[in-house]
PDB file of C-alpha atoms in Angstrom:
ATOM      1  CA  PRO A 134       0.201   0.158  -0.039  1.00  0.00           C
ATOM      2  CA  PRO A 135       1.088   3.806  -0.602  1.00  0.00           C
ATOM      3  CA  PRO A 136       2.868   5.123   2.363  1.00  0.00           C
ATOM      4  CA  PRO A 137       0.437   7.747   4.283  1.00  0.00           C
ATOM      5  CA  PRO A 138       0.473  11.162   3.423  1.00  0.00           C
ATOM      6  CA  PRO A 139       2.506  13.828   5.714  1.00  0.00           C
ATOM      7  CA  PRO A 140       1.141  15.667   8.130  1.00  0.00           C
ATOM      8  CA  PRO A 141      -0.122  19.012   7.481  1.00  0.00           C
ATOM      9  CA  ALA A 142       2.737  21.639   8.033  1.00  0.00           C
ATOM     10  CA  ALA A 143       2.313  23.418  11.605  1.00  0.00           C
ATOM     11  CA  ARG A 144       0.206  26.783  11.427  1.00  0.00           C
ATOM     12  CA  THR A 145       2.601  29.157  11.480  1.00  0.00           C
ATOM     13  CA  LEU A 146       2.111  33.240  11.592  1.00  0.00           C
ATOM     14  CA  ALA A 147       4.518  33.533   8.553  1.00  0.00           C
ATOM     15  CA  THR A 148       2.306  31.136   6.645  1.00  0.00           C
ATOM     16  CA  SER A 149      -1.113  32.575   7.493  1.00  0.00           C
ATOM     17  CA  ARG A 150      -3.509  34.347   5.680  1.00  0.00           C
ATOM     18  CA  PHE A 151      -3.891  36.798   8.261  1.00  0.00           C
ATOM     19  CA  LEU A 152      -0.658  37.899   7.939  1.00  0.00           C
ATOM     20  CA  ASP A 153      -1.164  38.383   3.970  1.00  0.00           C
ATOM     21  CA  ALA A 154      -4.186  40.527   4.649  1.00  0.00           C
ATOM     22  CA  TYR A 155      -2.877  42.442   7.318  1.00  0.00           C
ATOM     23  CA  SER A 156       0.069  43.140   5.140  1.00  0.00           C
ATOM     24  CA  GLN A 157      -2.054  44.596   2.069  1.00  0.00           C
ATOM     25  CA  PRO A 158      -1.774  48.731   1.989  1.00  0.00           C
ATOM     26  CA  ASP A 159      -5.494  49.090   1.735  1.00  0.00           C
ATOM     27  CA  SER A 160      -6.496  46.612   5.075  1.00  0.00           C
ATOM     28  CA  GLN A 161      -5.888  49.459   7.366  1.00  0.00           C
ATOM     29  CA  PRO A 162      -9.300  51.401   7.937  1.00  0.00           C
ATOM     30  CA  GLU A 163      -8.854  55.137   7.623  1.00  0.00           C
ATOM     31  CA  GLN A 164     -12.346  56.156   8.094  1.00  0.00           C
ATOM     32  CA  LEU A 165     -15.316  54.779  10.290  1.00  0.00           C
ATOM     33  CA  TYR A 166     -17.019  53.131   7.609  1.00  0.00           C
ATOM     34  CA  GLN A 167     -14.270  51.086   6.402  1.00  0.00           C
ATOM     35  CA  LEU A 168     -14.085  49.729  10.269  1.00  0.00           C
ATOM     36  CA  GLU A 169     -17.957  49.516  10.569  1.00  0.00           C
ATOM     37  CA  ALA A 170     -18.240  47.439   6.677  1.00  0.00           C
ATOM     38  CA  ALA A 171     -15.332  44.908   8.255  1.00  0.00           C
ATOM     39  CA  VAL A 172     -17.455  44.319  11.330  1.00  0.00           C
ATOM     40  CA  HIS A 173     -20.711  43.817   9.789  1.00  0.00           C
ATOM     41  CA  SER A 174     -18.767  41.461   6.725  1.00  0.00           C
ATOM     42  CA  LEU A 175     -17.494  39.522   9.907  1.00  0.00           C
ATOM     43  CA  ILE A 176     -20.613  39.418  11.655  1.00  0.00           C
ATOM     44  CA  ARG A 177     -22.444  38.079   8.568  1.00  0.00           C
ATOM     45  CA  SER A 178     -19.414  35.431   7.225  1.00  0.00           C
ATOM     46  CA  HIS A 179     -19.533  34.199  10.783  1.00  0.00           C
ATOM     47  CA  ALA A 180     -23.623  34.045  11.221  1.00  0.00           C
ATOM     48  CA  GLN A 181     -23.753  32.388   7.569  1.00  0.00           C
ATOM     49  CA  SER A 182     -21.117  29.609   8.793  1.00  0.00           C
ATOM     50  CA  GLN A 183     -23.558  28.958  11.973  1.00  0.00           C
ATOM     51  CA  GLY A 184     -26.686  28.742  10.325  1.00  0.00           C
ATOM     52  CA  VAL A 185     -28.071  31.845  11.769  1.00  0.00           C
ATOM     53  CA  ASP A 186     -30.562  33.919   9.702  1.00  0.00           C
ATOM     54  CA  ARG A 187     -28.994  37.163   8.271  1.00  0.00           C
ATOM     55  CA  ALA A 188     -31.953  39.397   9.533  1.00  0.00           C
ATOM     56  CA  GLU A 189     -30.453  38.611  13.201  1.00  0.00           C
ATOM     57  CA  ALA A 190     -26.856  39.146  12.516  1.00  0.00           C
ATOM     58  CA  ASP A 191     -27.871  42.657  11.172  1.00  0.00           C
ATOM     59  CA  ALA A 192     -30.178  42.964  14.377  1.00  0.00           C
ATOM     60  CA  PHE A 193     -26.717  42.536  16.131  1.00  0.00           C
ATOM     61  CA  PHE A 194     -24.104  44.709  14.303  1.00  0.00           C
ATOM     62  CA  ARG A 195     -26.968  47.822  14.479  1.00  0.00           C
ATOM     63  CA  THR A 196     -27.165  47.494  18.276  1.00  0.00           C
ATOM     64  CA  LEU A 197     -23.204  46.855  18.980  1.00  0.00           C
ATOM     65  CA  ARG A 198     -22.415  50.236  16.702  1.00  0.00           C
ATOM     66  CA  THR A 199     -25.236  51.980  18.269  1.00  0.00           C
ATOM     67  CA  ASN A 200     -23.885  51.075  21.569  1.00  0.00           C
ATOM     68  CA  ALA A 201     -20.532  52.404  20.149  1.00  0.00           C
ATOM     69  CA  ILE A 202     -21.326  55.482  18.939  1.00  0.00           C
ATOM     70  CA  VAL A 203     -23.425  56.565  21.610  1.00  0.00           C
ATOM     71  CA  ALA A 204     -20.775  55.687  24.159  1.00  0.00           C
ATOM     72  CA  ALA A 205     -18.318  57.771  21.867  1.00  0.00           C
ATOM     73  CA  MET A 206     -20.437  60.743  22.295  1.00  0.00           C
ATOM     74  CA  GLN A 207     -21.005  60.966  25.911  1.00  0.00           C
ATOM     75  CA  GLY A 208     -17.269  59.624  26.751  1.00  0.00           C
ATOM     76  CA  GLY A 209     -14.783  60.859  24.054  1.00  0.00           C
ATOM     77  CA  GLY A 210     -17.479  63.344  21.959  1.00  0.00           C
ATOM     78  CA  THR A 211     -17.496  63.864  17.928  1.00  0.00           C
ATOM     79  CA  ASP A 212     -13.878  63.561  17.710  1.00  0.00           C
ATOM     80  CA  GLU A 213     -13.954  59.626  18.083  1.00  0.00           C
ATOM     81  CA  ILE A 214     -16.275  59.601  14.940  1.00  0.00           C
ATOM     82  CA  LEU A 215     -15.026  62.146  12.591  1.00  0.00           C
ATOM     83  CA  GLN A 216     -11.279  62.464  13.356  1.00  0.00           C
ATOM     84  CA  PRO A 217      -9.493  59.329  11.777  1.00  0.00           C
ATOM     85  CA  GLU A 218      -6.473  59.336  14.015  1.00  0.00           C
ATOM     86  CA  GLN A 219      -9.309  57.978  16.471  1.00  0.00           C
ATOM     87  CA  LEU A 220     -10.900  55.391  14.970  1.00  0.00           C
ATOM     88  CA  MET A 221      -8.935  53.132  17.159  1.00  0.00           C
ATOM     89  CA  TYR A 222     -11.242  54.134  20.418  1.00  0.00           C
ATOM     90  CA  ILE A 223     -14.496  53.219  18.549  1.00  0.00           C
ATOM     91  CA  ALA A 224     -12.643  49.606  17.372  1.00  0.00           C
ATOM     92  CA  VAL A 225     -12.511  49.139  21.177  1.00  0.00           C
ATOM     93  CA  ARG A 226     -15.562  50.317  21.857  1.00  0.00           C
ATOM     94  CA  LEU A 227     -16.891  47.234  19.761  1.00  0.00           C
ATOM     95  CA  TRP A 228     -14.325  44.899  20.985  1.00  0.00           C
ATOM     96  CA  THR A 229     -15.288  45.256  24.578  1.00  0.00           C
ATOM     97  CA  SER A 230     -18.859  45.281  23.816  1.00  0.00           C
ATOM     98  CA  ALA A 231     -21.041  42.972  26.260  1.00  0.00           C
ATOM     99  CA  GLU A 232     -24.013  42.473  23.744  1.00  0.00           C
ATOM    100  CA  THR A 233     -24.349  39.045  21.941  1.00  0.00           C
ATOM    101  CA  LEU A 234     -25.262  36.974  19.130  1.00  0.00           C
ATOM    102  CA  ARG A 235     -26.633  34.019  20.614  1.00  0.00           C
ATOM    103  CA  GLY A 236     -24.370  34.040  23.226  1.00  0.00           C
ATOM    104  CA  ARG A 237     -21.051  35.235  21.918  1.00  0.00           C
ATOM    105  CA  GLU A 238     -19.914  38.592  22.528  1.00  0.00           C
ATOM    106  CA  PHE A 239     -18.433  40.170  19.447  1.00  0.00           C
ATOM    107  CA  CYS A 240     -14.468  39.773  20.718  1.00  0.00           C
ATOM    108  CA  SER A 241     -15.320  35.964  20.535  1.00  0.00           C
ATOM    109  CA  LEU A 242     -16.213  36.195  17.147  1.00  0.00           C
ATOM    110  CA  LEU A 243     -13.421  38.291  16.206  1.00  0.00           C
ATOM    111  CA  ASN A 244     -11.088  35.644  17.910  1.00  0.00           C
ATOM    112  CA  GLN A 245     -12.495  32.561  16.040  1.00  0.00           C
ATOM    113  CA  ALA A 246     -12.167  34.215  13.038  1.00  0.00           C
ATOM    114  CA  LEU A 247      -8.315  35.181  13.644  1.00  0.00           C
ATOM    115  CA  ARG A 248      -7.906  31.593  14.875  1.00  0.00           C
ATOM    116  CA  GLU A 249      -9.430  29.628  11.936  1.00  0.00           C
ATOM    117  CA  ASP A 250      -7.854  31.800   9.159  1.00  0.00           C
ATOM    118  CA  ASN A 251     -10.435  31.545   6.891  1.00  0.00           C
ATOM    119  CA  ALA A 252     -10.524  32.709   3.439  1.00  0.00           C
ATOM    120  CA  ALA A 253     -14.017  33.934   3.883  1.00  0.00           C
ATOM    121  CA  SER A 254     -13.307  36.847   6.966  1.00  0.00           C
ATOM    122  CA  ILE A 255      -9.975  36.978   7.515  1.00  0.00           C
ATOM    123  CA  ALA A 256      -9.631  40.263   5.825  1.00  0.00           C
ATOM    124  CA  HIS A 257     -12.606  41.604   7.838  1.00  0.00           C
ATOM    125  CA  ALA A 258     -10.666  40.332  10.658  1.00  0.00           C
ATOM    126  CA  ALA A 259      -7.115  42.066   9.458  1.00  0.00           C
ATOM    127  CA  THR A 260      -8.886  45.212   8.717  1.00  0.00           C
ATOM    128  CA  ILE A 261     -10.100  45.290  12.763  1.00  0.00           C
ATOM    129  CA  THR A 262      -7.308  44.156  14.057  1.00  0.00           C
ATOM    130  CA  HIS A 263      -4.970  46.908  12.689  1.00  0.00           C
ATOM    131  CA  ALA A 264      -7.574  49.580  14.172  1.00  0.00           C
ATOM    132  CA  ILE A 265      -7.319  48.047  17.777  1.00  0.00           C
ATOM    133  CA  ASN A 266      -3.721  47.415  17.389  1.00  0.00           C
ATOM    134  CA  THR A 267      -2.859  51.266  17.103  1.00  0.00           C
ATOM    135  CA  PHE A 268      -4.864  50.956  20.784  1.00  0.00           C
ATOM    136  CA  CYS A 269      -2.912  48.583  22.197  1.00  0.00           C
ATOM    137  CA  VAL A 270       0.330  50.391  21.496  1.00  0.00           C
ATOM    138  CA  VAL A 271      -0.845  54.264  22.371  1.00  0.00           C
ATOM    139  CA  ARG A 272      -3.694  55.347  24.476  1.00  0.00           C
ATOM    140  CA  ARG A 273      -5.632  58.509  24.642  1.00  0.00           C
ATOM    141  CA  GLY A 274      -2.974  61.540  24.683  1.00  0.00           C
ATOM    142  CA  GLY A 275      -0.644  60.038  22.699  1.00  0.00           C
ATOM    143  CA  ASN A 276       0.739  58.212  25.959  1.00  0.00           C
ATOM    144  CA  PRO A 277       2.373  55.022  25.101  1.00  0.00           C
ATOM    145  CA  VAL A 278       1.217  52.034  26.757  1.00  0.00           C
ATOM    146  CA  SER A 279       3.577  51.118  29.653  1.00  0.00           C
ATOM    147  CA  TRP A 280       5.386  47.722  29.542  1.00  0.00           C
ATOM    148  CA  PRO A 281       4.340  45.645  32.671  1.00  0.00           C
ATOM    149  CA  ALA A 282       6.593  45.337  35.903  1.00  0.00           C
ATOM    150  CA  GLU A 283       8.635  41.999  35.878  1.00  0.00           C
ATOM    151  CA  HIS A 284       7.077  41.344  32.074  1.00  0.00           C
ATOM    152  CA  VAL A 285       4.067  39.659  34.040  1.00  0.00           C
ATOM    153  CA  THR A 286       0.035  40.195  33.546  1.00  0.00           C
ATOM    154  CA  TYR A 287      -2.757  38.195  34.021  1.00  0.00           C
ATOM    155  CA  ARG A 288      -5.596  36.302  33.048  1.00  0.00           C
ATOM    156  CA  GLY A 289      -8.263  33.987  34.766  1.00  0.00           C
ATOM    157  CA  GLY A 290      -9.609  31.320  32.506  1.00  0.00           C
ATOM    158  CA  ALA A 291     -10.200  27.807  31.620  1.00  0.00           C
ATOM    159  CA  MET A 292      -8.907  25.363  29.740  1.00  0.00           C
ATOM    160  CA  PRO A 293      -8.785  21.069  29.383  1.00  0.00           C
ATOM    161  CA  ARG A 294      -6.586  19.559  31.715  1.00  0.00           C
ATOM    162  CA  CYS A 295      -4.753  17.860  29.301  1.00  0.00           C
ATOM    163  CA  HIS A 296      -3.380  21.037  28.373  1.00  0.00           C
ATOM    164  CA  GLN A 297      -2.504  22.606  31.442  1.00  0.00           C
ATOM    165  CA  GLY A 298       1.029  21.043  31.147  1.00  0.00           C
ATOM    166  CA  PHE A 299       2.126  22.714  27.827  1.00  0.00           C
ATOM    167  CA  PHE A 300       2.156  26.134  30.326  1.00  0.00           C
ATOM    168  CA  THR A 301       5.358  26.441  31.999  1.00  0.00           C
ATOM    169  CA  GLY A 302       7.023  29.291  33.829  1.00  0.00           C
ATOM    170  CA  GLY A 303       9.563  30.960  30.689  1.00  0.00           C
ATOM    171  CA  LYS A 304       7.649  29.444  27.985  1.00  0.00           C
ATOM    172  CA  ALA A 305       7.404  31.488  24.890  1.00  0.00           C
ATOM    173  CA  TYR A 306       4.198  30.776  22.143  1.00  0.00           C
ATOM    174  CA  ARG A 307       2.083  32.711  20.210  1.00  0.00           C
ATOM    175  CA  ALA A 308      -1.777  33.193  20.735  1.00  0.00           C
ATOM    176  CA  PRO A 309      -3.489  33.461  17.177  1.00  0.00           C
ATOM    177  CA  MET A 310      -6.157  35.839  19.080  1.00  0.00           C
ATOM    178  CA  PHE A 311      -6.256  39.086  21.199  1.00  0.00           C
ATOM    179  CA  LEU A 312      -5.176  37.756  24.453  1.00  0.00           C
ATOM    180  CA  ALA A 313      -6.780  39.829  27.156  1.00  0.00           C
ATOM    181  CA  THR A 314      -4.771  40.339  30.349  1.00  0.00           C
ATOM    182  CA  SER A 315      -4.289  42.807  33.356  1.00  0.00           C
ATOM    183  CA  THR A 316      -1.261  43.762  35.516  1.00  0.00           C
ATOM    184  CA  ASP A 317      -3.727  43.220  38.184  1.00  0.00           C
ATOM    185  CA  GLU A 318      -4.368  39.868  39.200  1.00  0.00           C
ATOM    186  CA  ASP A 319      -7.473  40.333  41.332  1.00  0.00           C
ATOM    187  CA  LEU A 320      -8.773  41.909  38.334  1.00  0.00           C
ATOM    188  CA  SER A 321      -7.773  39.220  36.053  1.00  0.00           C
ATOM    189  CA  VAL A 322     -10.184  36.933  38.814  1.00  0.00           C
ATOM    190  CA  HIS A 323     -13.251  38.794  38.536  1.00  0.00           C
ATOM    191  CA  THR A 324     -13.025  40.323  34.671  1.00  0.00           C
ATOM    192  CA  PHE A 325     -12.640  36.869  33.155  1.00  0.00           C
ATOM    193  CA  LEU A 326     -12.930  33.947  35.832  1.00  0.00           C
ATOM    194  CA  MET A 327     -15.486  34.488  37.666  1.00  0.00           C
ATOM    195  CA  ARG A 328     -17.759  34.799  34.152  1.00  0.00           C
ATOM    196  CA  LEU A 329     -16.920  30.946  33.625  1.00  0.00           C
ATOM    197  CA  PRO A 330     -19.616  28.482  34.769  1.00  0.00           C
ATOM    198  CA  ALA A 331     -18.378  26.637  38.043  1.00  0.00           C
ATOM    199  CA  ALA A 332     -17.505  23.650  36.351  1.00  0.00           C
ATOM    200  CA  SER A 333     -15.251  24.872  33.518  1.00  0.00           C
ATOM    201  CA  ALA A 334     -13.031  27.254  36.166  1.00  0.00           C
ATOM    202  CA  SER A 335     -10.933  24.567  37.295  1.00  0.00           C
TER     203      SER A 335
END
C-alpha cells in the first residue's frame, strides 16, 4: 500500500492568511465606515457559517454600532466618530461590547475568525485588528502603553486539564488571537474567571 500522506505543515504566522491580509496596503481602515463595514461583514460571515439568520446578524451589528457611537458621544465626543486618528477608540468600544449574538460577544467572533484563518472572514478580521492594534500601542492623549513590571500580566480562564502541562514558566508561544490580560491579578480573576461556569473554571 502507498505510504500515508505526510502530516500537514504546522500553522505559523508567516504562512497564515492573516499575515497576507494584514500586509495589504488597503487593509488599514482610515475612516469609520471602513471599520464598520469590516465588522458587519465579519458578523455576517460568522452568521452564515453557523446557520444564523442574516436579519438576526444585522440586528446584532446595529445594536453593537449604536452602543459604540452613543458611548463615544458620551465619553469621547464627536472626534471619535469624525477624526480618523481616533478610529481606534471606536474599535475598542466595539471589541469590548457585552452585546451578544446567540450568547457570543463580538470579541469572541473576532477571535474565532483569527484562530480559524479562513479566507471568508480573515480580511475583515485583519482590518479590525489594525484599528485595535493602534490602541494597544498608544492610548488616548498619545501616551504609550507602559510595559508591565517584571514582564508579568494575569488572565483568569479555563482549559482542558490535558493542555495545562503545556504552560510552564519561561515558555514563549504565540496566540493566534487577541488575549486580554491585566497587570492586576485580582481584576483578572473578577473579569475573566468569575464569568465562567463553575464546572469549567478548574
